[in-house]
Amino acid sequence: MKISNNKRCPRCNTKVPYGTPVCPSCMLNYTKFDSATNAEAKNAIKAGEHDRVLMRKGCPSDVKKWKLLLFTILLGFTGAHYYYVGRYKMGMFFTFFFIVGLTNAILSAVFGHIGGELYQIFTLLVLIWGVVLVLWIIDMAKVVLNHFKIPVSREG
């Protein structure tokens, strides 16, 4: 197995040798990037300034890994771990399908077997809910292995 002496720049995806302080292609300062915080990125996302935000693997200094893991394990099916780090669109995706799945379960319990086109729609929604649950399990593994992408401010 060949081990690479390069890493990829999080901004431009250029291969850069380890130990290089600045990306030669986009001039990203890795020292500033490593000290960037999630709080600054959340403020930029709320202000609609997505060009100020980069994604990084692993937890920045202001995100506690144990909290992220707790949110992912206990409330991950609702998208809580995405809300915690400021990835609001993915959080809403998980929340929407959690509500759809919960509604589907309640309707199935109350009304029993539903026939016709309505049943086909509910079946499709259950399949999508199953995909979300698989994504939730994958997110747990990513958090444990430090591969979960967390937004940080590129200014650092």
PDB file of C-alpha atoms in Angstrom:
ATOM      1  CA  MET A   1       0.000   0.000   0.000  1.00  0.00           C
ATOM      2  CA  LYS A   2       1.464   3.314  -1.084  1.00  0.00           C
ATOM      3  CA  ILE A   3       1.256   6.179   1.405  1.00  0.00           C
ATOM      4  CA  SER A   4       0.933   9.596  -0.190  1.00  0.00           C
ATOM      5  CA  ASN A   5       3.061  12.528   0.905  1.00  0.00           C
ATOM      6  CA  ASN A   6       0.382  14.916  -0.332  1.00  0.00           C
ATOM      7  CA  LYS A   7      -2.851  16.311   1.004  1.00  0.00           C
ATOM      8  CA  ARG A   8      -5.662  18.091  -0.797  1.00  0.00           C
ATOM      9  CA  CYS A   9      -6.360  21.774  -0.312  1.00  0.00           C
ATOM     10  CA  PRO A  10      -9.874  22.205   1.176  1.00  0.00           C
ATOM     11  CA  ARG A  11     -10.549  25.255  -1.011  1.00  0.00           C
ATOM     12  CA  CYS A  12      -9.250  24.334  -4.480  1.00  0.00           C
ATOM     13  CA  ASN A  13      -8.660  20.551  -4.127  1.00  0.00           C
ATOM     14  CA  THR A  14      -5.059  20.855  -5.381  1.00  0.00           C
ATOM     15  CA  LYS A  15      -2.540  18.226  -4.236  1.00  0.00           C
ATOM     16  CA  VAL A  16      -0.097  19.894  -1.857  1.00  0.00           C
ATOM     17  CA  PRO A  17       2.858  18.287  -0.029  1.00  0.00           C
ATOM     18  CA  TYR A  18       2.432  17.900   3.741  1.00  0.00           C
ATOM     19  CA  GLY A  19       4.134  20.686   5.660  1.00  0.00           C
ATOM     20  CA  THR A  20       3.432  23.346   3.043  1.00  0.00           C
ATOM     21  CA  PRO A  21       2.205  26.429   4.926  1.00  0.00           C
ATOM     22  CA  VAL A  22       0.254  28.006   2.031  1.00  0.00           C
ATOM     23  CA  CYS A  23      -1.513  26.459  -0.958  1.00  0.00           C
ATOM     24  CA  PRO A  24       0.416  27.519  -4.073  1.00  0.00           C
ATOM     25  CA  SER A  25      -2.744  27.526  -6.166  1.00  0.00           C
ATOM     26  CA  CYS A  26      -5.304  29.470  -4.082  1.00  0.00           C
ATOM     27  CA  MET A  27      -3.035  30.950  -1.363  1.00  0.00           C
ATOM     28  CA  LEU A  28      -5.007  29.406   1.537  1.00  0.00           C
ATOM     29  CA  ASN A  29      -2.971  29.765   4.733  1.00  0.00           C
ATOM     30  CA  TYR A  30      -3.178  26.354   6.451  1.00  0.00           C
ATOM     31  CA  THR A  31      -2.180  27.739   9.853  1.00  0.00           C
ATOM     32  CA  LYS A  32      -5.137  30.113   9.821  1.00  0.00           C
ATOM     33  CA  PHE A  33      -7.390  27.385   8.422  1.00  0.00           C
ATOM     34  CA  ASP A  34      -6.435  24.983  11.229  1.00  0.00           C
ATOM     35  CA  SER A  35      -7.312  27.628  13.837  1.00  0.00           C
ATOM     36  CA  ALA A  36     -10.589  28.667  12.152  1.00  0.00           C
ATOM     37  CA  THR A  37     -13.763  28.363  14.220  1.00  0.00           C
ATOM     38  CA  ASN A  38     -17.191  26.992  13.590  1.00  0.00           C
ATOM     39  CA  ALA A  39     -18.902  29.970  15.278  1.00  0.00           C
ATOM     40  CA  GLU A  40     -17.557  32.339  12.625  1.00  0.00           C
ATOM     41  CA  ALA A  41     -18.757  29.975   9.899  1.00  0.00           C
ATOM     42  CA  LYS A  42     -22.262  29.779  11.423  1.00  0.00           C
ATOM     43  CA  ASN A  43     -22.465  33.585  11.410  1.00  0.00           C
ATOM     44  CA  ALA A  44     -21.322  33.665   7.772  1.00  0.00           C
ATOM     45  CA  ILE A  45     -23.891  31.012   6.803  1.00  0.00           C
ATOM     46  CA  LYS A  46     -26.705  32.916   8.552  1.00  0.00           C
ATOM     47  CA  ALA A  47     -25.611  36.108   6.758  1.00  0.00           C
ATOM     48  CA  GLY A  48     -25.664  34.276   3.410  1.00  0.00           C
ATOM     49  CA  GLU A  49     -21.903  34.672   2.922  1.00  0.00           C
ATOM     50  CA  HIS A  50     -21.221  31.073   1.890  1.00  0.00           C
ATOM     51  CA  ASP A  51     -18.026  32.069   0.074  1.00  0.00           C
ATOM     52  CA  ARG A  52     -16.424  32.725   3.502  1.00  0.00           C
ATOM     53  CA  VAL A  53     -17.015  29.125   4.601  1.00  0.00           C
ATOM     54  CA  LEU A  54     -14.904  26.026   4.020  1.00  0.00           C
ATOM     55  CA  MET A  55     -15.559  22.474   5.190  1.00  0.00           C
ATOM     56  CA  ARG A  56     -13.012  20.613   7.278  1.00  0.00           C
ATOM     57  CA  LYS A  57     -12.824  17.103   8.596  1.00  0.00           C
ATOM     58  CA  GLY A  58     -12.429  16.832  12.332  1.00  0.00           C
ATOM     59  CA  CYS A  59     -13.580  19.185  15.044  1.00  0.00           C
ATOM     60  CA  PRO A  60     -12.399  22.789  15.246  1.00  0.00           C
ATOM     61  CA  SER A  61     -11.538  24.217  18.661  1.00  0.00           C
ATOM     62  CA  ASP A  62     -15.064  25.449  19.419  1.00  0.00           C
ATOM     63  CA  VAL A  63     -16.880  22.188  18.555  1.00  0.00           C
ATOM     64  CA  LYS A  64     -16.738  19.522  21.236  1.00  0.00           C
ATOM     65  CA  LYS A  65     -16.458  16.062  19.731  1.00  0.00           C
ATOM     66  CA  TRP A  66     -18.297  14.429  22.645  1.00  0.00           C
ATOM     67  CA  LYS A  67     -21.271  16.790  22.141  1.00  0.00           C
ATOM     68  CA  LEU A  68     -21.294  16.156  18.406  1.00  0.00           C
ATOM     69  CA  LEU A  69     -21.191  12.401  19.013  1.00  0.00           C
ATOM     70  CA  LEU A  70     -23.965  12.646  21.611  1.00  0.00           C
ATOM     71  CA  PHE A  71     -26.177  14.659  19.240  1.00  0.00           C
ATOM     72  CA  THR A  72     -25.428  12.214  16.429  1.00  0.00           C
ATOM     73  CA  ILE A  73     -26.206   9.076  18.444  1.00  0.00           C
ATOM     74  CA  LEU A  74     -29.233  10.274  20.405  1.00  0.00           C
ATOM     75  CA  LEU A  75     -30.870  12.770  18.031  1.00  0.00           C
ATOM     76  CA  GLY A  76     -29.127  12.168  14.706  1.00  0.00           C
ATOM     77  CA  PHE A  77     -32.278  10.863  13.027  1.00  0.00           C
ATOM     78  CA  THR A  78     -33.775  14.365  13.542  1.00  0.00           C
ATOM     79  CA  GLY A  79     -30.708  16.166  12.147  1.00  0.00           C
ATOM     80  CA  ALA A  80     -29.583  17.631  15.490  1.00  0.00           C
ATOM     81  CA  HIS A  81     -25.903  17.017  14.755  1.00  0.00           C
ATOM     82  CA  TYR A  82     -26.159  19.085  11.574  1.00  0.00           C
ATOM     83  CA  TYR A  83     -27.848  21.951  13.407  1.00  0.00           C
ATOM     84  CA  TYR A  84     -25.108  21.846  16.060  1.00  0.00           C
ATOM     85  CA  VAL A  85     -22.363  22.506  13.495  1.00  0.00           C
ATOM     86  CA  GLY A  86     -24.362  24.931  11.340  1.00  0.00           C
ATOM     87  CA  ARG A  87     -25.200  22.706   8.357  1.00  0.00           C
ATOM     88  CA  TYR A  88     -28.816  23.817   8.404  1.00  0.00           C
ATOM     89  CA  LYS A  89     -29.924  22.489   4.991  1.00  0.00           C
ATOM     90  CA  MET A  90     -28.859  18.944   5.841  1.00  0.00           C
ATOM     91  CA  GLY A  91     -30.475  19.327   9.265  1.00  0.00           C
ATOM     92  CA  MET A  92     -33.758  20.345   7.629  1.00  0.00           C
ATOM     93  CA  PHE A  93     -33.489  17.362   5.259  1.00  0.00           C
ATOM     94  CA  PHE A  94     -33.194  14.968   8.208  1.00  0.00           C
ATOM     95  CA  THR A  95     -35.924  16.759  10.196  1.00  0.00           C
ATOM     96  CA  PHE A  96     -38.349  16.700   7.254  1.00  0.00           C
ATOM     97  CA  PHE A  97     -37.975  12.982   6.680  1.00  0.00           C
ATOM     98  CA  PHE A  98     -38.119  12.262  10.406  1.00  0.00           C
ATOM     99  CA  ILE A  99     -41.494  14.032  10.543  1.00  0.00           C
ATOM    100  CA  VAL A 100     -42.650  12.225   7.385  1.00  0.00           C
ATOM    101  CA  GLY A 101     -41.617   8.856   8.820  1.00  0.00           C
ATOM    102  CA  LEU A 102     -43.230   9.563  12.168  1.00  0.00           C
ATOM    103  CA  THR A 103     -46.447  10.703  10.489  1.00  0.00           C
ATOM    104  CA  ASN A 104     -46.421   7.600   8.324  1.00  0.00           C
ATOM    105  CA  ALA A 105     -45.980   5.350  11.368  1.00  0.00           C
ATOM    106  CA  ILE A 106     -48.817   7.051  13.232  1.00  0.00           C
ATOM    107  CA  LEU A 107     -51.175   6.908  10.242  1.00  0.00           C
ATOM    108  CA  SER A 108     -50.355   3.255   9.654  1.00  0.00           C
ATOM    109  CA  ALA A 109     -51.029   2.450  13.314  1.00  0.00           C
ATOM    110  CA  VAL A 110     -54.306   4.378  13.393  1.00  0.00           C
ATOM    111  CA  PHE A 111     -55.769   3.422  10.031  1.00  0.00           C
ATOM    112  CA  GLY A 112     -54.148   0.061   9.496  1.00  0.00           C
ATOM    113  CA  HIS A 113     -53.621  -0.972   5.899  1.00  0.00           C
ATOM    114  CA  ILE A 114     -53.986   1.887   3.397  1.00  0.00           C
ATOM    115  CA  GLY A 115     -54.667   0.908  -0.187  1.00  0.00           C
ATOM    116  CA  GLY A 116     -54.282   2.505  -3.578  1.00  0.00           C
ATOM    117  CA  GLU A 117     -52.085   5.381  -4.571  1.00  0.00           C
ATOM    118  CA  LEU A 118     -51.823   6.685  -1.017  1.00  0.00           C
ATOM    119  CA  TYR A 119     -50.208   3.406   0.031  1.00  0.00           C
ATOM    120  CA  GLN A 120     -47.642   3.705  -2.785  1.00  0.00           C
ATOM    121  CA  ILE A 121     -46.751   7.238  -1.678  1.00  0.00           C
ATOM    122  CA  PHE A 122     -46.306   6.098   1.932  1.00  0.00           C
ATOM    123  CA  THR A 123     -44.198   3.157   0.774  1.00  0.00           C
ATOM    124  CA  LEU A 124     -41.915   5.521  -1.156  1.00  0.00           C
ATOM    125  CA  LEU A 125     -41.620   7.792   1.878  1.00  0.00           C
ATOM    126  CA  VAL A 126     -40.710   4.828   4.091  1.00  0.00           C
ATOM    127  CA  LEU A 127     -37.959   3.888   1.648  1.00  0.00           C
ATOM    128  CA  ILE A 128     -36.617   7.447   1.758  1.00  0.00           C
ATOM    129  CA  TRP A 129     -36.834   7.360   5.563  1.00  0.00           C
ATOM    130  CA  GLY A 130     -34.793   4.158   5.475  1.00  0.00           C
ATOM    131  CA  VAL A 131     -32.127   5.912   3.393  1.00  0.00           C
ATOM    132  CA  VAL A 132     -32.019   8.732   5.964  1.00  0.00           C
ATOM    133  CA  LEU A 133     -31.542   6.184   8.756  1.00  0.00           C
ATOM    134  CA  VAL A 134     -28.637   4.634   6.844  1.00  0.00           C
ATOM    135  CA  LEU A 135     -27.136   8.129   6.403  1.00  0.00           C
ATOM    136  CA  TRP A 136     -27.518   8.637  10.150  1.00  0.00           C
ATOM    137  CA  ILE A 137     -25.496   5.475  10.847  1.00  0.00           C
ATOM    138  CA  ILE A 138     -22.842   6.616   8.355  1.00  0.00           C
ATOM    139  CA  ASP A 139     -22.700  10.002  10.124  1.00  0.00           C
ATOM    140  CA  MET A 140     -22.048   8.240  13.440  1.00  0.00           C
ATOM    141  CA  ALA A 141     -19.090   6.436  11.893  1.00  0.00           C
ATOM    142  CA  LYS A 142     -17.805   9.685  10.344  1.00  0.00           C
ATOM    143  CA  VAL A 143     -17.922  11.486  13.696  1.00  0.00           C
ATOM    144  CA  VAL A 144     -16.063   8.652  15.450  1.00  0.00           C
ATOM    145  CA  LEU A 145     -13.410   8.511  12.689  1.00  0.00           C
ATOM    146  CA  ASN A 146     -13.055  12.340  12.425  1.00  0.00           C
ATOM    147  CA  HIS A 147     -14.360  12.386   8.834  1.00  0.00           C
ATOM    148  CA  PHE A 148     -17.530  14.403   9.523  1.00  0.00           C
ATOM    149  CA  LYS A 149     -17.279  17.684   7.631  1.00  0.00           C
ATOM    150  CA  ILE A 150     -17.744  20.800   9.766  1.00  0.00           C
ATOM    151  CA  PRO A 151     -17.956  24.325   8.334  1.00  0.00           C
ATOM    152  CA  VAL A 152     -15.281  26.802   9.428  1.00  0.00           C
ATOM    153  CA  SER A 153     -14.587  30.380   8.453  1.00  0.00           C
ATOM    154  CA  ARG A 154     -11.819  30.585   5.893  1.00  0.00           C
ATOM    155  CA  GLU A 155     -10.486  33.811   7.391  1.00  0.00           C
ATOM    156  CA  GLY A 156      -9.456  31.995  10.537  1.00  0.00           C
TER     157      GLY A 156
END
